[in-house]
Coordinates of C-alpha atoms in Angstrom, one line a residue:
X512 CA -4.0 15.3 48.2
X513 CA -4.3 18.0 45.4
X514 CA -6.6 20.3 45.0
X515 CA -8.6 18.3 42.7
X516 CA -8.2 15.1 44.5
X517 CA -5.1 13.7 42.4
X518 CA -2.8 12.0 45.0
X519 CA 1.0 13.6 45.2
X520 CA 3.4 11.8 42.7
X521 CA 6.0 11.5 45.4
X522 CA 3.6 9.7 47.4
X523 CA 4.7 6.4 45.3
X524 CA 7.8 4.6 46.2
X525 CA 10.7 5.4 43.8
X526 CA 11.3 1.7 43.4
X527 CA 7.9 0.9 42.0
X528 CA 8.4 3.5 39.2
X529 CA 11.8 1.9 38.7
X530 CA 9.9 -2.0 38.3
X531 CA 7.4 -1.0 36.0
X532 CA 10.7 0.9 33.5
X533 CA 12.5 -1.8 33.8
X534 CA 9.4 -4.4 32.8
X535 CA 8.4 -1.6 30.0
X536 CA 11.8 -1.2 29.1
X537 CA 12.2 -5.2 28.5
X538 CA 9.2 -5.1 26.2
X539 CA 9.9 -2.3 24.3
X540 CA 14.0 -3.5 23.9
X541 CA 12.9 -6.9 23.4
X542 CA 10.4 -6.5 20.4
X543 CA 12.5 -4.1 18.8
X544 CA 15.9 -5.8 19.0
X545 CA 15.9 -7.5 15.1
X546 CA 15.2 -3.6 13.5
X547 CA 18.4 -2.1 16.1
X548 CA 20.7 -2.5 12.9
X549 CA 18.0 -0.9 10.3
X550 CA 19.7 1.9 8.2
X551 CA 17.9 5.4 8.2
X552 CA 14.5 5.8 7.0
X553 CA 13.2 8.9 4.9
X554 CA 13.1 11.8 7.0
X555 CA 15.9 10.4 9.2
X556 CA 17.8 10.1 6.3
X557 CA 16.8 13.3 4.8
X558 CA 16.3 15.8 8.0
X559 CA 16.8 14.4 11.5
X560 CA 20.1 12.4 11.2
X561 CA 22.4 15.0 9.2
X562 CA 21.0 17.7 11.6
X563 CA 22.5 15.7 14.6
X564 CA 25.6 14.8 12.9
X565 CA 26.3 18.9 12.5
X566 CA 25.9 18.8 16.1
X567 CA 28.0 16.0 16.6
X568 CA 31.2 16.9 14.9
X569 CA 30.8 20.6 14.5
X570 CA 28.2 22.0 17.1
X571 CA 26.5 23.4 14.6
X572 CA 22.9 23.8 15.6
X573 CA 21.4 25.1 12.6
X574 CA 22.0 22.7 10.1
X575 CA 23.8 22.9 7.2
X576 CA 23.6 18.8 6.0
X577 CA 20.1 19.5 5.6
X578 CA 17.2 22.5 4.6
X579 CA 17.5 24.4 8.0
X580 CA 13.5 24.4 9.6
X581 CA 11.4 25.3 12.8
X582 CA 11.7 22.0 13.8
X583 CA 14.1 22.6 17.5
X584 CA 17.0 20.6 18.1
X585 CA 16.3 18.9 21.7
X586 CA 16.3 15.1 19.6
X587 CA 18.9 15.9 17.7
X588 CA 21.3 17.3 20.3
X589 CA 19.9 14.2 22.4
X590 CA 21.4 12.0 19.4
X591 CA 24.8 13.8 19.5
X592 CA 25.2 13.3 23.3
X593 CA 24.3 9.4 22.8
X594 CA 27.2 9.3 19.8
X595 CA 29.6 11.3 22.1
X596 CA 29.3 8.3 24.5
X597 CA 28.8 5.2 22.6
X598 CA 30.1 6.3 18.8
X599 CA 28.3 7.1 15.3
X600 CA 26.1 3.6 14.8
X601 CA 22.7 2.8 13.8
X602 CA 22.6 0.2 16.7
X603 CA 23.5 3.3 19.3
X604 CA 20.6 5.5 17.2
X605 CA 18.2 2.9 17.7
X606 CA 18.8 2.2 21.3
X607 CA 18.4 5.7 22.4
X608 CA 15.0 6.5 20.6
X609 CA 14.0 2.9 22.4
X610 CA 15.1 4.3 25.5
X611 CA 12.5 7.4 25.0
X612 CA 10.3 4.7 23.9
X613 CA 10.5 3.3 27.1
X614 CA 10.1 6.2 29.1
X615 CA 7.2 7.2 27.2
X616 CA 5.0 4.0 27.9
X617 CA 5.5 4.2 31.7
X618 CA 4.3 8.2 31.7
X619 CA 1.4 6.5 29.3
X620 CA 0.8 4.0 32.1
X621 CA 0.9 6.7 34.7
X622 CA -1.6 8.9 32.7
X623 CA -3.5 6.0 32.4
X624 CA -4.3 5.0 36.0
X625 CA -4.8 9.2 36.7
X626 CA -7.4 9.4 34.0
X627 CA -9.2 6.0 35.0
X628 CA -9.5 6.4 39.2
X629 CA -12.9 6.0 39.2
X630 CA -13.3 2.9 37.0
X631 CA -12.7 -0.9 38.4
X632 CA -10.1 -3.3 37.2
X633 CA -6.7 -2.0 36.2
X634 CA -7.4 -0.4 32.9
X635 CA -4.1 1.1 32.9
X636 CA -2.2 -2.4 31.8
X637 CA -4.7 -2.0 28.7
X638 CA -3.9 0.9 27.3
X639 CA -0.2 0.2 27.9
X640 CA -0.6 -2.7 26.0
X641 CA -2.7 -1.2 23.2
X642 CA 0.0 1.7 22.7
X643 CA 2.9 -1.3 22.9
X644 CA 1.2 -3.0 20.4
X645 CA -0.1 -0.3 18.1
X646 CA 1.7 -0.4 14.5
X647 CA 2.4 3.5 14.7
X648 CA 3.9 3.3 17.8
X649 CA 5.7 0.0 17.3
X650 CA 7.2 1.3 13.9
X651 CA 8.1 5.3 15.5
X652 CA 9.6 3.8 18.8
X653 CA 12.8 3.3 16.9
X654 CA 12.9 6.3 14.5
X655 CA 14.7 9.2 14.5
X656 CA 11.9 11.4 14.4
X657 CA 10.1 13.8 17.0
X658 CA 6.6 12.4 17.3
X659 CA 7.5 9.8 19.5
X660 CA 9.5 12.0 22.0
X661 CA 7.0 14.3 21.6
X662 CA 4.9 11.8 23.4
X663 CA 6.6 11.4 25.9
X664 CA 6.9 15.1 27.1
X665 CA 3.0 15.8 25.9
X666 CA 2.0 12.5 28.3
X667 CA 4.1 13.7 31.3
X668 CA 3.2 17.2 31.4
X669 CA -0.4 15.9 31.0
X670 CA -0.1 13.5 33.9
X671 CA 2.0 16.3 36.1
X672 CA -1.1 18.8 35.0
X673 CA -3.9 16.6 36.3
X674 CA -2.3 16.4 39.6
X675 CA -1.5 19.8 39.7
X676 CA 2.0 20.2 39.8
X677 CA 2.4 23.1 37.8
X678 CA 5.8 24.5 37.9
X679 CA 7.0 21.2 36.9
X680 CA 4.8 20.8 34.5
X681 CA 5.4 24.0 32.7
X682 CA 9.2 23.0 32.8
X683 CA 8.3 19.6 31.0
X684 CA 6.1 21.7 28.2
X685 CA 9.7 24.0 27.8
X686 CA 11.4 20.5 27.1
X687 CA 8.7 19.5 25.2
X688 CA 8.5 22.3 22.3
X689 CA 12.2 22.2 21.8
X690 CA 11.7 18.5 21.2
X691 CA 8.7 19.5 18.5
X692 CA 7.4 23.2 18.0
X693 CA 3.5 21.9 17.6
X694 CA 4.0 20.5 21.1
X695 CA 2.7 24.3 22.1
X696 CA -0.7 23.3 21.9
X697 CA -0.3 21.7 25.4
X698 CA 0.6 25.1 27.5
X699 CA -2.2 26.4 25.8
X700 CA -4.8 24.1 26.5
X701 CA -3.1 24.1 30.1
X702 CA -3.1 28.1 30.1
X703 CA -6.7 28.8 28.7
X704 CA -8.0 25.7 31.2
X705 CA -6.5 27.5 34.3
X706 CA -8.1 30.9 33.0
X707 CA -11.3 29.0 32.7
X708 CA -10.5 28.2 36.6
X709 CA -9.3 32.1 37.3
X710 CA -5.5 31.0 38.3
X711 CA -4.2 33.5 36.6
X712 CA -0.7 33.3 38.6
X713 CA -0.5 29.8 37.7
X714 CA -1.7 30.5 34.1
X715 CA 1.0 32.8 33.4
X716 CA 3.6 29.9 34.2
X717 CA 2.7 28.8 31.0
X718 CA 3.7 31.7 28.8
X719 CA 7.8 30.3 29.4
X720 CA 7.4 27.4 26.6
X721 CA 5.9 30.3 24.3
X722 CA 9.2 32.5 25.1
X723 CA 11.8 29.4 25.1
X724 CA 10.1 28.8 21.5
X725 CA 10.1 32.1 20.1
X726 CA 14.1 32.7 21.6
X727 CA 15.0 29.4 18.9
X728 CA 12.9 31.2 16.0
X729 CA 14.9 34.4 16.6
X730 CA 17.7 32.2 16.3
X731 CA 16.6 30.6 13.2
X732 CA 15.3 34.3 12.1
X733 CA 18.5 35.5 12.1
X734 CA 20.7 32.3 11.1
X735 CA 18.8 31.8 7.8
X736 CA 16.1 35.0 7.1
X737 CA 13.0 32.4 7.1
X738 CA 11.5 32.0 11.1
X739 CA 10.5 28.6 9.8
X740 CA 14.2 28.1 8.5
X741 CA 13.3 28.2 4.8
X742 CA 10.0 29.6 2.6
X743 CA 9.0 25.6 1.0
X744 CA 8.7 24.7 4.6
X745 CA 5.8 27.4 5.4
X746 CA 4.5 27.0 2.0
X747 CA 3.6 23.4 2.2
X748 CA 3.3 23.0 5.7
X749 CA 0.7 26.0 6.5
X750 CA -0.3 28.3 2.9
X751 CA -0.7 24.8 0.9
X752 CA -3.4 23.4 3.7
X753 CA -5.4 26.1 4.2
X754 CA -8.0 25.0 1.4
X755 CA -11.5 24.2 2.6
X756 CA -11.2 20.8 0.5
X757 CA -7.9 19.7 2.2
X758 CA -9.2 20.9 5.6
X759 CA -11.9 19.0 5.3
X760 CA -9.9 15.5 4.1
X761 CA -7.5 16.1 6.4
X762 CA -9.4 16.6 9.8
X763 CA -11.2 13.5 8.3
X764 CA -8.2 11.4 8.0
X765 CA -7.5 12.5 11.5
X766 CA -10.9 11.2 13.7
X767 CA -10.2 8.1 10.7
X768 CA -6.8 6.8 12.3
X769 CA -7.4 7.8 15.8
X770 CA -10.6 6.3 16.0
X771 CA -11.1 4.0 13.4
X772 CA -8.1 2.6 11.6
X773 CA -6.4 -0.6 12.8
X774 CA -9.7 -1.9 15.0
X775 CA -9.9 1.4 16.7
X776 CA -13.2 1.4 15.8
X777 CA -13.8 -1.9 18.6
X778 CA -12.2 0.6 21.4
X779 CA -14.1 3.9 19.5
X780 CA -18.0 1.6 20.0
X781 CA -17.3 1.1 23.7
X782 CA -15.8 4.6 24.3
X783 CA -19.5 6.1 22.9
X784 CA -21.3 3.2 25.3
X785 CA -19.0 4.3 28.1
X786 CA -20.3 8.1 27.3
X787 CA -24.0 7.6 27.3
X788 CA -24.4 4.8 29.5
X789 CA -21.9 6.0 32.6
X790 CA -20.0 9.0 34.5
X791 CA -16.5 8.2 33.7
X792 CA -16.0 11.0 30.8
X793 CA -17.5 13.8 32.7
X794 CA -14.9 14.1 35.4
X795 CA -12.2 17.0 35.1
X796 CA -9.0 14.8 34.2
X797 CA -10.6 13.5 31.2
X798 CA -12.6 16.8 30.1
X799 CA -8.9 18.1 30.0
X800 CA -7.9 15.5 28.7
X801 CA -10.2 15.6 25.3
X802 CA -9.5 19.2 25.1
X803 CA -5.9 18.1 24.7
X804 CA -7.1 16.0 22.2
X805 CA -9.3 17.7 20.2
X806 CA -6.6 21.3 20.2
X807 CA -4.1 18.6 19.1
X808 CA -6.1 17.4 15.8
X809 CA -7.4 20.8 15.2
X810 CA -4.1 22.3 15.1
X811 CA -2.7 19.0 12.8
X812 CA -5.5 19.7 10.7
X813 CA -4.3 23.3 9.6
X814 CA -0.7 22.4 10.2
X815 CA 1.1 19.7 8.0
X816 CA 0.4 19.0 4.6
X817 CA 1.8 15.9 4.8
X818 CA -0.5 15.2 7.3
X819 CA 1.3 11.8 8.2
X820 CA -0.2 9.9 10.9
X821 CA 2.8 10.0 12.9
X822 CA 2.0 13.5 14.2
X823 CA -1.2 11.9 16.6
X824 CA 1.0 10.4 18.3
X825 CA 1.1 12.3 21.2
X826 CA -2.3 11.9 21.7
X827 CA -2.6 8.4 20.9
X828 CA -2.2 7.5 25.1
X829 CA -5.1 9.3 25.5
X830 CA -7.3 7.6 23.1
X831 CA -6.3 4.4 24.2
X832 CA -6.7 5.4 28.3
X833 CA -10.1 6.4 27.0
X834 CA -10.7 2.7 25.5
X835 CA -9.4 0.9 27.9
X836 CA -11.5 2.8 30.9
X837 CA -14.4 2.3 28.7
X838 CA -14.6 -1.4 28.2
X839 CA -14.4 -1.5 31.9
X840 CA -17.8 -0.8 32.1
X841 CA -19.3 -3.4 29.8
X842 CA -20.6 -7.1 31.4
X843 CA -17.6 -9.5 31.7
X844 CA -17.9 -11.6 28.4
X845 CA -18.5 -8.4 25.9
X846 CA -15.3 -7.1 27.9
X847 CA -13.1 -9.6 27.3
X848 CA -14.1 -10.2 23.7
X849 CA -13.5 -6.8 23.3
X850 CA -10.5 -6.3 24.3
X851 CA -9.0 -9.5 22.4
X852 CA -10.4 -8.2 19.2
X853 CA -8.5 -4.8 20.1
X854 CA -5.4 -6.2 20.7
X855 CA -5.5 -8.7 17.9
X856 CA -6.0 -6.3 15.4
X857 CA -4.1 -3.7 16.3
X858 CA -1.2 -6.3 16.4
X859 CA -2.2 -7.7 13.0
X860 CA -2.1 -4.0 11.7
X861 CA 1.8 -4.3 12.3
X862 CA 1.9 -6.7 9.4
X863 CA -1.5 -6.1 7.4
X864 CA -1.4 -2.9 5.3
X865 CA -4.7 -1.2 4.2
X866 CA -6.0 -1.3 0.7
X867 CA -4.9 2.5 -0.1
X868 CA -1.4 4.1 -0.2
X869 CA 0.4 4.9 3.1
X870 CA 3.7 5.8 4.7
X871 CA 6.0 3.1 5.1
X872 CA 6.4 4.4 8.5
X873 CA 3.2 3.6 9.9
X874 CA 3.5 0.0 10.6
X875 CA 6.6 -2.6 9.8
X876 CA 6.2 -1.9 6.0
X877 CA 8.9 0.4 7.0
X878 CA 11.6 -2.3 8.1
X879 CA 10.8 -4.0 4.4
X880 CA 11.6 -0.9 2.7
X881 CA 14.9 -0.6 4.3
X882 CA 15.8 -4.1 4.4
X883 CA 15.0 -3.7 -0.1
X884 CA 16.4 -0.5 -0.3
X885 CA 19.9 -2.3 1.6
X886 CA 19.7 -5.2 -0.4
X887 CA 20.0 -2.5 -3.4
X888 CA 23.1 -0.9 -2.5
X889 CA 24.5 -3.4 -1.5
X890 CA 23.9 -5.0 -4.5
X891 CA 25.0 -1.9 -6.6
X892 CA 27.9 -1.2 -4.6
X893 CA 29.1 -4.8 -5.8
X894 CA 28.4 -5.0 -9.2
X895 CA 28.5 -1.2 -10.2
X896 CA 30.8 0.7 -8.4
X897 CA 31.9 3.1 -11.1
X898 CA 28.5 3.5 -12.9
X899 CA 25.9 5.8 -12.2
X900 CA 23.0 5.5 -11.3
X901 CA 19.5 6.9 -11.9
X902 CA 17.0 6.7 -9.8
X903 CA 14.5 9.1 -7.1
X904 CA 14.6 9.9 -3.9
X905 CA 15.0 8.8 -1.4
X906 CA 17.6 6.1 -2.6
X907 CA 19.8 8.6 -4.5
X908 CA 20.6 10.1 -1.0
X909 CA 21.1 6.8 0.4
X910 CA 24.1 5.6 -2.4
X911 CA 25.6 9.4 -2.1
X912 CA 26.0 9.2 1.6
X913 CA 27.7 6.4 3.0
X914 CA 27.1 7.9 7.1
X915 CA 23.7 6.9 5.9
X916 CA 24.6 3.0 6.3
X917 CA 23.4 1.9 3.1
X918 CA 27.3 1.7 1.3
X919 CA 30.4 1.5 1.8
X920 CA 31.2 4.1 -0.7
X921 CA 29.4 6.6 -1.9
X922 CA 28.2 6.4 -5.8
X923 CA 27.0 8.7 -8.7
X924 CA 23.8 8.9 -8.9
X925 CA 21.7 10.8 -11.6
X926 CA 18.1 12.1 -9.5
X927 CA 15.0 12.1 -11.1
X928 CA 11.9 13.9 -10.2
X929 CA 9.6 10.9 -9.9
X930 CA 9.0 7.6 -11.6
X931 CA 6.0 8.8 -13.5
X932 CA 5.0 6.8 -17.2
X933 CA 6.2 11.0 -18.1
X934 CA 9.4 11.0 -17.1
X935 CA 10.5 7.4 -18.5
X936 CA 9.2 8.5 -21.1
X937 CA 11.2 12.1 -21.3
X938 CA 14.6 10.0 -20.4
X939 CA 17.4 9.9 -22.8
X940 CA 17.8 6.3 -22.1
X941 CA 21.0 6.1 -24.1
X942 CA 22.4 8.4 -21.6
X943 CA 21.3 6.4 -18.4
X944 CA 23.7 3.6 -17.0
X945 CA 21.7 1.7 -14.3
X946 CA 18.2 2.3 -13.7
X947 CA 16.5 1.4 -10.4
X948 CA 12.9 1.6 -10.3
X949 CA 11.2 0.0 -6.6
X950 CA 8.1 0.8 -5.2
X951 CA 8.4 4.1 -3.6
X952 CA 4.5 4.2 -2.5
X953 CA 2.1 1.3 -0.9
X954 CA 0.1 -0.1 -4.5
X955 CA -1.6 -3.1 -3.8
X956 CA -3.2 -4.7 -6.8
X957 CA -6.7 -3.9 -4.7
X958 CA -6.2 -0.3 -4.3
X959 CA -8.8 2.6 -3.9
X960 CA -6.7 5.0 -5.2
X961 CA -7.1 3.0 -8.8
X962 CA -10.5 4.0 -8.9
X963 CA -10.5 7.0 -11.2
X964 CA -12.7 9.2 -9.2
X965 CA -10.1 9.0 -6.3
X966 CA -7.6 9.4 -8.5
X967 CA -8.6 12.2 -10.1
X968 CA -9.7 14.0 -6.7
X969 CA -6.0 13.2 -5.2
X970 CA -4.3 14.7 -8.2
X971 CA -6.8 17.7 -8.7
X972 CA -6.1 19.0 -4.6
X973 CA -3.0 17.0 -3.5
X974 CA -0.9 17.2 -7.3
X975 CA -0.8 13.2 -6.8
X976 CA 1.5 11.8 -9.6
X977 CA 1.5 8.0 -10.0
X978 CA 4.6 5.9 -10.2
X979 CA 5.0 3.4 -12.9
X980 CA 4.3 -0.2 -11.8
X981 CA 6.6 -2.8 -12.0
X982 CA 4.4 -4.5 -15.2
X983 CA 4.7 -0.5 -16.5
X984 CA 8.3 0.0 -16.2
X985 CA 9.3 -3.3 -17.3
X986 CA 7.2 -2.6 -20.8
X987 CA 9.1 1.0 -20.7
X988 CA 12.5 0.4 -20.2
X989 CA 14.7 -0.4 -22.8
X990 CA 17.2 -2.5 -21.1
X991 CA 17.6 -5.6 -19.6
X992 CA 16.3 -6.5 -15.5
X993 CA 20.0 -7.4 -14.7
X994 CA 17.9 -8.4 -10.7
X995 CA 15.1 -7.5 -8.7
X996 CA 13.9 -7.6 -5.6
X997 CA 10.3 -8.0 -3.5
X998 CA 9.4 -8.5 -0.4
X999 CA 5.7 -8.8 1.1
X1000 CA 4.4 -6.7 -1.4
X1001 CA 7.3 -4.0 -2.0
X1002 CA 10.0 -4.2 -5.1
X1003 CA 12.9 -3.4 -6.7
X1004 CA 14.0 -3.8 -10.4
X1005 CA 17.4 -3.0 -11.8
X1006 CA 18.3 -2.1 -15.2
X1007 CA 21.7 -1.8 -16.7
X1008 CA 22.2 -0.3 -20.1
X1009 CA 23.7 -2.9 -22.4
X1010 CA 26.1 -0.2 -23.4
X1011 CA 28.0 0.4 -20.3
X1012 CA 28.5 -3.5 -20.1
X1013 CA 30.4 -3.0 -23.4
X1014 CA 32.9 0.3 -22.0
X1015 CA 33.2 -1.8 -18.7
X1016 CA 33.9 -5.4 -19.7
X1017 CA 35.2 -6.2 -16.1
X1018 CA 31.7 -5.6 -15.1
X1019 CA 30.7 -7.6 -17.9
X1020 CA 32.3 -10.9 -16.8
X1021 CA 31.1 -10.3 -13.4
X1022 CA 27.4 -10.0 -14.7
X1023 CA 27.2 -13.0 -15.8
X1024 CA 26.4 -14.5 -12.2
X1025 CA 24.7 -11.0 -11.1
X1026 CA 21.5 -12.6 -12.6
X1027 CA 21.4 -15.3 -9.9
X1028 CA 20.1 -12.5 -7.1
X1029 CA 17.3 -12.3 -9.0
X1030 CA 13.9 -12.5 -7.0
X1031 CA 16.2 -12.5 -3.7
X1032 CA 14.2 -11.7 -0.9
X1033 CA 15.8 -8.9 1.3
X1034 CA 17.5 -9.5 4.3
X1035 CA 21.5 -10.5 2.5
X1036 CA 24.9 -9.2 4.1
X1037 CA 24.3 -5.5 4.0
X1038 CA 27.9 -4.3 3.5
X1039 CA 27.7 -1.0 5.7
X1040 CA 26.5 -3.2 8.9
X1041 CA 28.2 -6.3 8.3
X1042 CA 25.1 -8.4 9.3
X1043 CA 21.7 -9.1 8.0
X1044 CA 19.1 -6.3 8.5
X1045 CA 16.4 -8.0 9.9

């Protein structure tokens, strides 16, 4: 036994950690195995996936393909080593971040029976389930992104904490902020708890992730002149927050998605009866273990100004340990109603999206929006090779740069800021070849953000600017919808110039049939895969 009463990880059989990999493994693999051929999403496309391919074919560790920035390059180096093995492929990007998928459900289901020893049942299979069948999780399992590695270093160290191995678990928290740098809020809350306990030896353990952090800033420092890599990245991401009115609407959205969105609120009810009615919360694990949550919102709150739900992650096996232990405690019936509604919902939130805008990447919105934005290119690539094409990011990047699996080839593209009623309006349309407009945000016919006070609040403290709707742009555009696209909600319209038809007349003849992929649902031969997306 610890010191605390946590019983020695080595006491468990190596094989039984091995089972319960391979059976999270299986489910994780398994559910994900239609997306493995996705293209890159957003921030992959944009940050994450160039960053790794300087590694990969130049061992350049401070980007060039992208804006450099503070975030370390533990993922991205990861991704290199994976291509190294098994080549440059989507299917091989996929599979990897599934593999720390994996890995990071069984520490979940570790933390989960630590945090829960003095409740009955098995709680643990719960909360595994919950966090398998959460929408964020689901979606970021298979990203190229940091939050869900992140999780799985900020769970272990966690776990390795509780049962006081130290040394190992200040080596995990090393790992873990050169996989993100906001994962140093864990040594922290690990350092100041052990003061609170007057270990100082053991304390000071946890100053190496501090140093190991600060020796890549130098680095960066040095490489570019801006310790966060470049001077938009600290403007938006610390100086823009720090306004009492986005601090506020930001630490709300926070306690929102962790305890409320997507039937949270079922498992957030039994967690307050769990409080007031038992002893469970008032043990040491968990006390430690709501510190860890409430430093890690705290710090998201005045971090970020994106403040996308993705970042919680690494807390989000806590919450859901914390639900699951809870309806432990309620009378059979109300417990297993309970927990069906939980699951249920969160399972549904996979498919349902909310009535307001949010990222893509929150849920399986995100595999639509690739599957559309493939379907385009592919589709452009087909029909209009030799035009160019205006349109905003993020699909500009995605026709310039075949590596990003959208084309075959790259094409010209002509960026615009946004897809504002101002800026159709501002275009010299005679000058414009093909026009793509699509759906860039979530906009629901029944959205909150239409209600003018919302709106006017969002563009007042955010700058929000709202894209033209599909009725907008086809009422602005002066050309005809040569196809378009939808799928559950999300769109795509192309426009070509009637003019370019008449300079290209070989494109002519072949637009005669393009009108027959009109109102095609995604999911067509993507040309860069050589398979259906989804």
């Amino acid at each position: 036994m610890g010191p605390h009463g946590s019983e020695p990880l080595h006491r468990v059989r190596i094989d039984t950690y091995i089972f319960f990999f391979v059976l999270f493994g299986l489910v994780v693999f398994l559910s994900h195995l239609p997306f493995l051929s996705l293209p890159y999403y957003w921030d992959e496309a944009g940050q994450f996936i160039p960053s790794a391919l300087d590694i990969f074919r130049e061992g350049q560790w401070i980007p060039h393909s992208a804006v450099p920035s503070i975030h370390p390059p533990a993922v991205m180096a990861y991704l290199a080593a994976c291509w190294k093995v098994a080549g440059f492929h989507t299917v091989v990007t996929r599979s990897a971040l599934l593999l720390v998928a994996a890995f990071a459900v069984l520490a979940a289901f570790l933390l989960a029976i630590e945090l829960s020893k003095e409740v009955r049942g098995a709680p643990a299979f719960l909360a595994v389930t919950l966090l398998c069948v959460s929408p964020l999780f689901f979606a970021q399992a298979m990203l190229a992104q940091l939050d869900a590695p992140a999780m799985l270093f900020t769970t272990l160290a966690l776990l390795l904490f509780l049962q006081d191995h130290i040394a190992l678990c200040a080596v995990v928290t090393v790992v873990l902020v050169m996989v993100k740098e906001t994962g140093l809020v864990a040594p922290l809350v690990f350092a100041l708890w052990l003061a609170h306990e007057r270990r100082w030896r053991d304390m000071l353990i946890f100053a190496a992730p501090a140093v190991a952090l600060g020796f890549w800033v130098a680095i960066l420092f040095h490489q570019t002149g801006h310790w966060t890599g470049n001077a938009e990245f600290l403007r938006y991401n610390l100086y823009f927050q720090l306004h009492p009115v986005r601090l506020a609407v930001t630490f709300l959205r926070r306690l929102y998605f962790l305890f409320i969105a997507n039937f949270h609120w079922v498992g957030t009810l039994a967690i307050v009866y769990a409080w007031r009615r038992t002893r469970v919360f008032p043990a040491r694990r968990w006390q430690i273990a709501w510190w860890m949550v409430a430093a890690h919102v705290v710090m998201l709150t005045v971090l970020g100004g994106a403040a996308l739900e993705r970042y919680l992650l690494p807390v989000l096996p806590i919450v859901f340990a914390a639900m699951a232990a809870s309806l432990t405690v309620l009378p059979r019936l109300p417990r297993l109603a309970f927990s069906v509604v939980l699951v249920a919902g969160l399972a549904a939130g996979n498919f349902v999206n909310p009535p307001y805008p949010f990222p893509y990447e929150n849920n399986l919105a995100v595999t639509d929006f690739l599957s559309l934005q493939a379907e385009t290119a592919a589709y452009l690539s087909q029909w209009y090779p030799q035009a160019r094409i205006s349109t905003v990011w993020p699909l500009t990047m995605e026709l310039a740069r075949p590596v990003l699996g959208f084309t075959s080839q790259a094409l010209e593209v002509q960026p615009l800021p946004d897809f504002s009623l101002r800026t159709l309006n501002s275009l010299d349309w005679s000058r414009v070849q093909v026009f793509v407009l699509y759906s860039r945000d979530w906009d629901p016919p029944f959205n909150l953000v239409h209600y003018t006070s919302v709106k006017d609040f969002w563009k007042r403290f955010y700058g929000y600017v709202p894209n033209a709707s599909m009725s907008e742009g086809r009422a602005r555009v002066p050309f005809p919808l040569a196809a378009d696209f939808e799928r559950r909600g999300q769109w795509v319209d192309v426009y070509v110039n009637p003019a370019f038809l008449r300079v290209h007349p070989g494109v002519e003849t072949v637009e005669k049939r393009a009108p027959l992929l009109r109102g095609r649902s995604a999911g067509g031969t993507h040309p860069g895969l050589g398979r259906k997306t989804l």
